[in-house]
Short mmCIF file of C-alpha atoms in Angstrom, two decimals:
data_model
loop_
_atom_site.label_atom_id
_atom_site.label_comp_id
_atom_site.label_asym_id
_atom_site.label_seq_id
_atom_site.Cartn_x
_atom_site.Cartn_y
_atom_site.Cartn_z
CA MET Z 23 -18.59 6.70 -26.26
CA PRO Z 24 -15.09 5.71 -25.07
CA PRO Z 25 -13.22 8.31 -22.98
CA ILE Z 26 -10.93 10.61 -24.92
CA PRO Z 27 -7.33 10.05 -23.82
CA PRO Z 28 -5.42 13.08 -22.59
CA SER Z 29 -3.33 14.91 -25.17
CA ASP Z 30 0.45 15.26 -24.97
CA LYS Z 31 -0.04 18.81 -23.67
CA ALA Z 32 -1.87 17.43 -20.63
CA LEU Z 33 0.87 15.00 -19.65
CA VAL Z 34 3.73 15.75 -17.26
CA PRO Z 35 6.54 13.28 -16.50
CA PHE Z 36 6.25 12.08 -12.90
CA VAL Z 37 9.02 10.25 -11.03
CA SER Z 38 7.59 8.20 -8.17
CA VAL Z 39 9.51 6.95 -5.14
CA GLU Z 40 9.65 3.50 -6.75
CA ASN Z 41 11.09 4.89 -9.97
CA MET Z 42 13.51 7.19 -8.14
CA MET Z 43 14.93 4.17 -6.34
CA LYS Z 44 15.16 2.29 -9.65
CA LEU Z 45 16.94 5.28 -11.19
CA VAL Z 46 19.49 5.29 -8.34
CA HIS Z 47 20.32 1.65 -9.11
CA HIS Z 48 20.17 2.20 -12.87
CA ILE Z 49 22.82 4.95 -12.63
CA GLY Z 50 24.63 3.66 -9.50
CA ILE Z 51 24.51 5.56 -6.21
CA GLU Z 52 28.08 6.89 -6.29
CA PRO Z 53 27.95 7.98 -9.97
CA MET Z 54 24.59 9.62 -9.22
CA LEU Z 55 26.02 11.48 -6.21
CA ARG Z 56 28.93 12.68 -8.36
CA GLY Z 57 26.54 13.74 -11.11
CA LEU Z 58 24.30 15.64 -8.71
CA ALA Z 59 27.34 17.39 -7.23
CA GLU Z 60 28.42 18.47 -10.73
CA TYR Z 61 24.97 19.90 -11.49
CA ILE Z 62 24.88 21.73 -8.13
CA GLU Z 63 28.38 23.13 -8.64
CA ASP Z 64 27.47 24.28 -12.15
CA ASP Z 65 24.43 26.15 -10.80
CA PHE Z 66 26.49 27.70 -7.98
CA ARG Z 67 28.77 29.09 -10.71
CA ARG Z 68 25.77 30.90 -12.23
CA TRP Z 69 24.31 31.81 -8.83
CA GLU Z 70 23.73 35.45 -9.75
CA LEU Z 71 21.24 34.46 -12.50
CA PHE Z 72 18.80 32.90 -10.05
CA ASP Z 73 15.84 34.38 -8.22
CA LYS Z 74 16.72 33.97 -4.56
CA THR Z 75 14.53 34.18 -1.49
CA PRO Z 76 14.59 32.53 1.93
CA ARG Z 77 12.25 29.58 1.94
CA ILE Z 78 8.63 30.22 2.90
CA ALA Z 79 8.13 28.44 6.21
CA SER Z 80 5.03 27.57 8.22
CA HIS Z 81 6.14 26.65 11.75
CA SER Z 82 4.22 24.68 14.34
CA ALA Z 83 5.03 23.13 17.69
CA GLU Z 84 5.53 19.80 15.92
CA GLY Z 85 7.72 20.92 13.03
CA VAL Z 86 7.81 23.00 9.89
CA ILE Z 87 6.37 22.91 6.35
CA GLU Z 88 8.27 24.86 3.71
CA LEU Z 89 8.17 25.91 0.08
CA MET Z 90 11.51 26.51 -1.66
CA PRO Z 91 11.18 28.36 -5.01
CA THR Z 92 13.74 29.63 -7.50
CA SER Z 93 14.20 30.32 -11.22
CA ASP Z 94 17.11 30.86 -13.59
CA GLY Z 95 14.91 32.88 -15.96
CA GLU Z 96 14.17 29.94 -18.27
CA VAL Z 97 13.08 27.23 -15.85
CA TYR Z 98 11.18 27.65 -12.57
CA GLY Z 99 11.42 25.13 -9.76
CA PHE Z 100 10.08 24.62 -6.29
CA LYS Z 101 10.17 22.01 -3.54
CA TYR Z 102 7.61 21.25 -0.87
CA VAL Z 103 9.34 19.85 2.22
CA ASN Z 104 8.50 19.25 5.85
CA GLY Z 105 10.60 18.65 8.95
CA HIS Z 106 8.89 16.93 11.90
CA PRO Z 107 11.45 15.41 14.32
CA LYS Z 108 8.85 13.48 16.33
CA ASN Z 109 7.65 11.58 13.26
CA THR Z 110 10.07 8.69 13.64
CA LYS Z 111 8.43 7.72 16.93
CA GLU Z 112 5.20 7.24 14.95
CA GLY Z 113 6.85 5.28 12.15
CA LEU Z 114 6.95 8.29 9.82
CA GLN Z 115 9.79 10.05 8.03
CA THR Z 116 11.16 13.22 9.63
CA VAL Z 117 11.43 14.77 6.16
CA THR Z 118 9.20 14.24 3.11
CA ALA Z 119 9.31 16.23 -0.09
CA PHE Z 120 8.24 16.58 -3.70
CA GLY Z 121 9.27 19.07 -6.38
CA LEU Z 122 8.41 20.52 -9.75
CA LEU Z 123 10.10 22.16 -12.73
CA ALA Z 124 8.21 24.42 -15.14
CA ASN Z 125 8.84 26.29 -18.37
CA VAL Z 126 9.06 30.01 -17.56
CA GLY Z 127 7.94 30.93 -21.08
CA ASN Z 128 4.49 29.36 -20.83
CA GLY Z 129 4.23 28.30 -17.19
CA TYR Z 130 3.65 24.65 -18.04
CA PRO Z 131 5.20 22.08 -15.68
CA VAL Z 132 7.81 19.83 -17.31
CA LEU Z 133 8.60 17.52 -14.39
CA LEU Z 134 6.98 16.44 -11.12
CA SER Z 135 9.07 14.28 -8.82
CA GLU Z 136 9.24 12.75 -5.39
CA MET Z 137 12.02 14.45 -3.43
CA THR Z 138 12.23 12.55 -0.16
CA VAL Z 139 14.90 10.27 -1.60
CA LEU Z 140 16.20 12.98 -3.93
CA THR Z 141 16.63 15.51 -1.08
CA ALA Z 142 18.80 13.02 0.80
CA LEU Z 143 20.92 12.56 -2.31
CA ARG Z 144 21.22 16.28 -3.13
CA THR Z 145 22.02 17.20 0.49
CA ALA Z 146 24.82 14.66 0.58
CA ALA Z 147 26.09 15.73 -2.83
CA THR Z 148 26.13 19.38 -1.71
CA SER Z 149 28.02 18.53 1.48
CA ALA Z 150 30.69 16.63 -0.42
CA MET Z 151 30.93 19.25 -3.17
CA VAL Z 152 31.62 21.88 -0.51
CA ALA Z 153 34.06 19.62 1.37
CA LYS Z 154 35.98 19.17 -1.88
CA HIS Z 155 36.69 22.91 -1.74
CA LEU Z 156 37.11 23.38 2.02
CA ALA Z 157 38.29 20.17 3.73
CA PRO Z 158 41.99 19.75 4.52
CA LYS Z 159 43.99 18.17 1.71
CA GLY Z 160 44.02 14.40 1.94
CA ALA Z 161 41.13 14.22 4.43
CA ASP Z 162 40.02 10.60 4.54
CA THR Z 163 38.20 10.15 7.90
CA MET Z 164 34.84 11.60 8.88
CA ALA Z 165 32.99 11.70 12.19
CA MET Z 166 29.27 11.25 11.49
CA ILE Z 167 27.31 12.59 14.46
CA GLY Z 168 23.64 11.70 14.05
CA ASN Z 169 23.01 8.43 12.24
CA GLY Z 170 19.48 8.91 10.96
CA ALA Z 171 18.19 8.93 7.38
CA GLN Z 172 20.98 11.19 6.04
CA SER Z 173 24.04 9.44 7.46
CA GLU Z 174 24.67 6.78 4.82
CA PHE Z 175 24.13 9.23 1.95
CA GLN Z 176 26.57 11.70 3.54
CA SER Z 177 29.18 9.00 4.03
CA LEU Z 178 28.94 7.66 0.47
CA ALA Z 179 28.98 11.14 -1.06
CA MET Z 180 32.18 11.96 0.83
CA LYS Z 181 33.66 8.69 -0.44
CA ALA Z 182 32.58 9.26 -4.05
CA ILE Z 183 33.57 12.94 -4.28
CA CYS Z 184 36.28 13.52 -1.65
CA GLY Z 185 37.95 10.11 -1.38
CA LEU Z 186 36.75 9.35 2.16
CA LYS Z 187 38.06 6.02 3.44
CA SER Z 188 36.76 5.80 7.02
CA VAL Z 189 33.62 6.93 8.84
CA ARG Z 190 33.19 7.05 12.61
CA LEU Z 191 29.54 6.79 13.66
CA TRP Z 192 27.81 8.02 16.80
CA ASP Z 193 24.19 8.73 17.69
CA ILE Z 194 22.40 9.20 20.99
CA ASP Z 195 20.31 6.21 19.86
CA PRO Z 196 22.58 3.13 19.49
CA ALA Z 197 19.99 1.49 17.22
CA ALA Z 198 20.46 4.29 14.67
CA THR Z 199 24.22 3.79 14.70
CA HIS Z 200 23.92 0.03 14.21
CA LYS Z 201 21.44 0.64 11.37
CA ALA Z 202 23.91 2.96 9.61
CA ALA Z 203 26.85 0.59 10.20
CA HIS Z 204 24.83 -2.30 8.78
CA ASN Z 205 23.77 -0.32 5.71
CA LEU Z 206 27.32 0.85 4.97
CA LYS Z 207 28.82 -2.62 5.30
CA GLY Z 208 30.46 -3.75 2.07
CA LEU Z 209 30.27 -0.34 0.38
CA GLY Z 210 33.99 0.40 0.51
CA LEU Z 211 34.29 2.36 3.76
CA ASP Z 212 35.94 1.40 7.03
CA VAL Z 213 33.06 1.83 9.47
CA HIS Z 214 33.66 2.38 13.18
CA VAL Z 215 30.87 2.37 15.78
CA CYS Z 216 31.80 4.86 18.52
CA ASP Z 217 30.77 5.13 22.16
CA SER Z 218 30.51 8.93 22.28
CA ALA Z 219 30.71 12.03 20.14
CA GLU Z 220 34.21 12.63 21.56
CA ASP Z 221 35.24 9.11 20.51
CA ALA Z 222 33.93 9.74 17.00
CA MET Z 223 36.23 12.78 16.68
CA GLU Z 224 39.41 10.71 16.98
CA GLY Z 225 41.43 11.14 13.80
CA ALA Z 226 38.56 12.80 11.90
CA GLN Z 227 39.44 15.65 9.53
CA ILE Z 228 35.79 16.10 8.50
CA ILE Z 229 33.04 16.33 11.14
CA THR Z 230 29.41 16.09 10.02
CA THR Z 231 26.56 16.85 12.42
CA CYS Z 232 23.07 15.80 11.41
CA THR Z 233 20.65 15.64 14.31
CA ALA Z 234 16.91 16.27 14.24
CA ASP Z 235 15.77 17.70 17.58
CA LYS Z 236 14.03 21.06 17.12
CA GLN Z 237 15.94 22.91 19.84
CA TYR Z 238 19.14 24.75 20.64
CA ALA Z 239 21.53 21.87 21.28
CA THR Z 240 25.26 21.46 21.82
CA ILE Z 241 26.30 18.50 19.71
CA LEU Z 242 29.81 19.91 19.35
CA SER Z 243 31.30 21.79 22.29
CA ASP Z 244 34.28 24.08 21.85
CA ASN Z 245 36.76 21.73 23.52
CA MET Z 246 35.87 18.90 21.10
CA ILE Z 247 37.16 20.73 18.02
CA GLY Z 248 40.86 20.79 17.23
CA SER Z 249 42.57 22.89 14.60
CA GLY Z 250 42.61 22.08 10.91
CA VAL Z 251 39.25 20.32 10.58
CA HIS Z 252 36.26 20.91 8.31
CA ILE Z 253 32.84 20.93 9.99
CA ASN Z 254 29.80 20.07 7.90
CA ALA Z 255 26.86 21.25 10.05
CA ILE Z 256 23.66 20.15 8.32
CA GLY Z 257 21.23 19.51 11.20
CA GLY Z 258 20.29 23.11 12.02
CA ASP Z 259 17.63 24.24 9.57
CA CYS Z 260 15.06 26.39 11.35
CA PRO Z 261 14.89 29.16 13.95
CA GLY Z 262 15.67 27.86 17.43
CA LYS Z 263 17.48 24.75 16.17
CA THR Z 264 21.28 24.59 16.32
CA GLU Z 265 23.99 22.01 16.99
CA LEU Z 266 27.24 23.88 17.67
CA ALA Z 267 28.46 25.77 20.73
CA PRO Z 268 29.01 29.49 19.96
CA GLY Z 269 32.71 29.08 20.77
CA VAL Z 270 33.09 26.73 17.78
CA LEU Z 271 31.56 29.36 15.51
CA HIS Z 272 33.90 32.10 16.76
CA ARG Z 273 36.96 29.94 16.00
CA SER Z 274 35.78 28.98 12.50
CA GLU Z 275 35.78 30.51 9.05
CA ILE Z 276 32.11 30.20 8.16
CA PHE Z 277 30.75 29.40 4.69
CA VAL Z 278 27.05 29.50 3.79
CA GLU Z 279 24.65 29.09 0.89
CA TYR Z 280 22.42 32.18 1.15
CA PRO Z 281 23.12 34.45 4.13
CA GLU Z 282 19.61 35.88 4.32
CA GLN Z 283 18.27 32.37 4.97
CA THR Z 284 21.17 31.01 7.01
CA ARG Z 285 21.08 33.89 9.52
CA ILE Z 286 17.47 32.90 10.27
CA GLU Z 287 17.86 29.13 10.30
CA GLY Z 288 21.52 28.12 10.57
CA GLU Z 289 24.15 27.93 13.27
CA ILE Z 290 24.91 31.63 12.75
CA GLN Z 291 21.52 32.60 14.19
CA GLN Z 292 23.54 32.48 17.45
CA LEU Z 293 25.88 35.24 16.23
CA ALA Z 294 25.59 38.95 15.57
CA PRO Z 295 23.65 39.78 12.39
CA ASP Z 296 26.78 41.26 10.82
CA HIS Z 297 29.15 38.40 11.70
CA PRO Z 298 31.25 37.84 8.55
CA VAL Z 299 30.51 34.80 6.41
CA THR Z 300 31.56 33.72 2.92
CA GLN Z 301 29.06 32.54 0.32
CA MET Z 302 30.03 29.23 -1.29
CA TRP Z 303 29.24 30.38 -4.82
CA GLU Z 304 32.02 32.96 -4.47
CA VAL Z 305 34.51 30.25 -3.46
CA ILE Z 306 33.46 28.07 -6.39
CA ASN Z 307 33.80 31.05 -8.78
CA GLY Z 308 37.25 31.81 -7.37
CA THR Z 309 36.29 35.31 -6.23
CA LYS Z 310 36.69 34.49 -2.52
CA PRO Z 311 39.18 32.16 -0.81
CA GLY Z 312 38.18 28.86 0.72
CA ARG Z 313 40.60 27.17 3.12
CA THR Z 314 43.68 29.37 3.51
CA SER Z 315 45.80 27.42 6.03
CA THR Z 316 46.26 23.92 7.37
CA GLY Z 317 45.33 24.95 10.92
CA GLN Z 318 42.14 26.76 9.94
CA ILE Z 319 38.74 25.44 11.03
CA THR Z 320 36.28 25.70 8.14
CA LEU Z 321 32.55 25.42 8.81
CA PHE Z 322 29.85 24.86 6.22
CA ASP Z 323 26.69 26.13 7.92
CA SER Z 324 24.33 24.28 5.62
CA VAL Z 325 20.56 24.74 5.80
CA GLY Z 326 19.72 23.69 2.24
CA PHE Z 327 18.76 26.16 -0.47
CA ALA Z 328 16.29 26.07 -3.35
CA ILE Z 329 18.99 26.22 -6.04
CA GLU Z 330 20.30 22.83 -4.87
CA ASP Z 331 16.82 21.35 -5.35
CA PHE Z 332 16.57 23.02 -8.76
CA SER Z 333 19.88 21.39 -9.71
CA ALA Z 334 18.71 17.99 -8.51
CA LEU Z 335 15.43 18.23 -10.45
CA ARG Z 336 17.37 19.36 -13.52
CA TYR Z 337 19.58 16.27 -13.15
CA ILE Z 338 16.53 13.99 -12.96
CA ARG Z 339 14.91 15.65 -15.97
CA ASP Z 340 18.08 15.06 -17.99
CA HIS Z 341 18.48 11.42 -16.93
CA ILE Z 342 15.00 9.90 -17.26
CA GLY Z 343 14.92 10.26 -21.04
CA GLY Z 344 15.17 6.92 -22.80
CA THR Z 345 14.11 5.03 -19.69
CA ASP Z 346 10.79 3.72 -18.43
CA LEU Z 347 11.46 5.18 -14.98
CA TYR Z 348 8.67 7.77 -15.03
CA LEU Z 349 4.93 7.96 -15.56
CA GLU Z 350 3.04 10.32 -17.84
CA LEU Z 351 0.72 12.06 -15.38
CA ASP Z 352 -2.54 13.59 -16.65
CA LEU Z 353 -1.96 16.83 -14.74
CA LEU Z 354 -2.93 19.71 -17.05
CA ALA Z 355 -6.30 20.49 -18.58
CA ASP Z 356 -6.09 20.74 -22.39
CA PRO Z 357 -9.43 21.71 -23.98
CA ASP Z 358 -9.67 21.78 -27.77
CA ASP Z 359 -10.32 25.51 -27.47
CA PRO Z 360 -8.16 27.05 -24.69
CA ARG Z 361 -11.11 29.34 -23.82
CA ASP Z 362 -13.59 26.48 -23.46
CA LEU Z 363 -12.60 24.79 -20.20
CA PHE Z 364 -16.27 24.48 -19.18
CA GLY Z 365 -17.14 22.75 -22.44
CA MET Z 366 -14.37 20.21 -21.87
CA VAL Z 367 -15.81 19.44 -18.43
CA GLN Z 368 -19.33 19.10 -19.85
CA ARG Z 369 -18.20 16.72 -22.61
CA ALA Z 370 -16.71 14.42 -19.95
CA ALA Z 371 -20.17 13.70 -18.51
CA PRO Z 372 -20.85 9.94 -18.27
#
């Protein structure tokens, strides 16, 4: 007897790494970054509808494994993600991820997707969406400190969303900088390879830090930061891991995603628990001010939040229709009688 094919109820759309990369080229990387930023901004506007909790983290000496759940009441989403800084020395990614969306009404998954590539895209889109609100008017030059897997995505998102024209690259590993410079060649940005972090600051109105070491570090010291800049600090994302000197924080107006998570994981873990911060959803809604003067230093203390992943998965769900860029995965059991799961198993005997 030939095997019975799975029913439609058993199948869940799955976007593999291969298909995610094809989707990026099908849409175009800059249009996709702009689209992701729009979805993220839309969900920030309805921030109060979402379930919100700091991500559930399992820490080890080598890194961290995290689950990031949220729901808007109709759709549930989560991301599995790790962060293991030593991985690159073993030929592995520092960050890997996958995510899922499900129907709240019946609990059935409606999308399963890789999120290693998608996390890089959504992180860059979030950075640029925030910079659109906080960076000084006319900002067109960015210092990119840390030239690992995120650097090109960050640079292109700032170009696509904020009009960035020039990026100044520096990394403690010159090979990483030359990799980023090579990858960005011909993509519409003036790319400058710098000899030091201080050199990278020259003329930059936006400063992005994205380093991976799991430690308290001083990537930006107080004397490196002049007035009127926007700092996009995205490397700090777990307890004991920071990039900015405390003096920089005290001189800055600080903006965050979700304070309860950022105070544990972000740059502000170095500050008093009641140090004032502004939530970005309030700026986007117009209920709190963003940049208020040309000389102000604005700091986005970004650690990544589950709503951004939800937005990215929602974008993918809405853009794979009509394409062949997903697989139908036989993920859910669907017995003829919902109460007869055992019978379904028995009937599958060879």
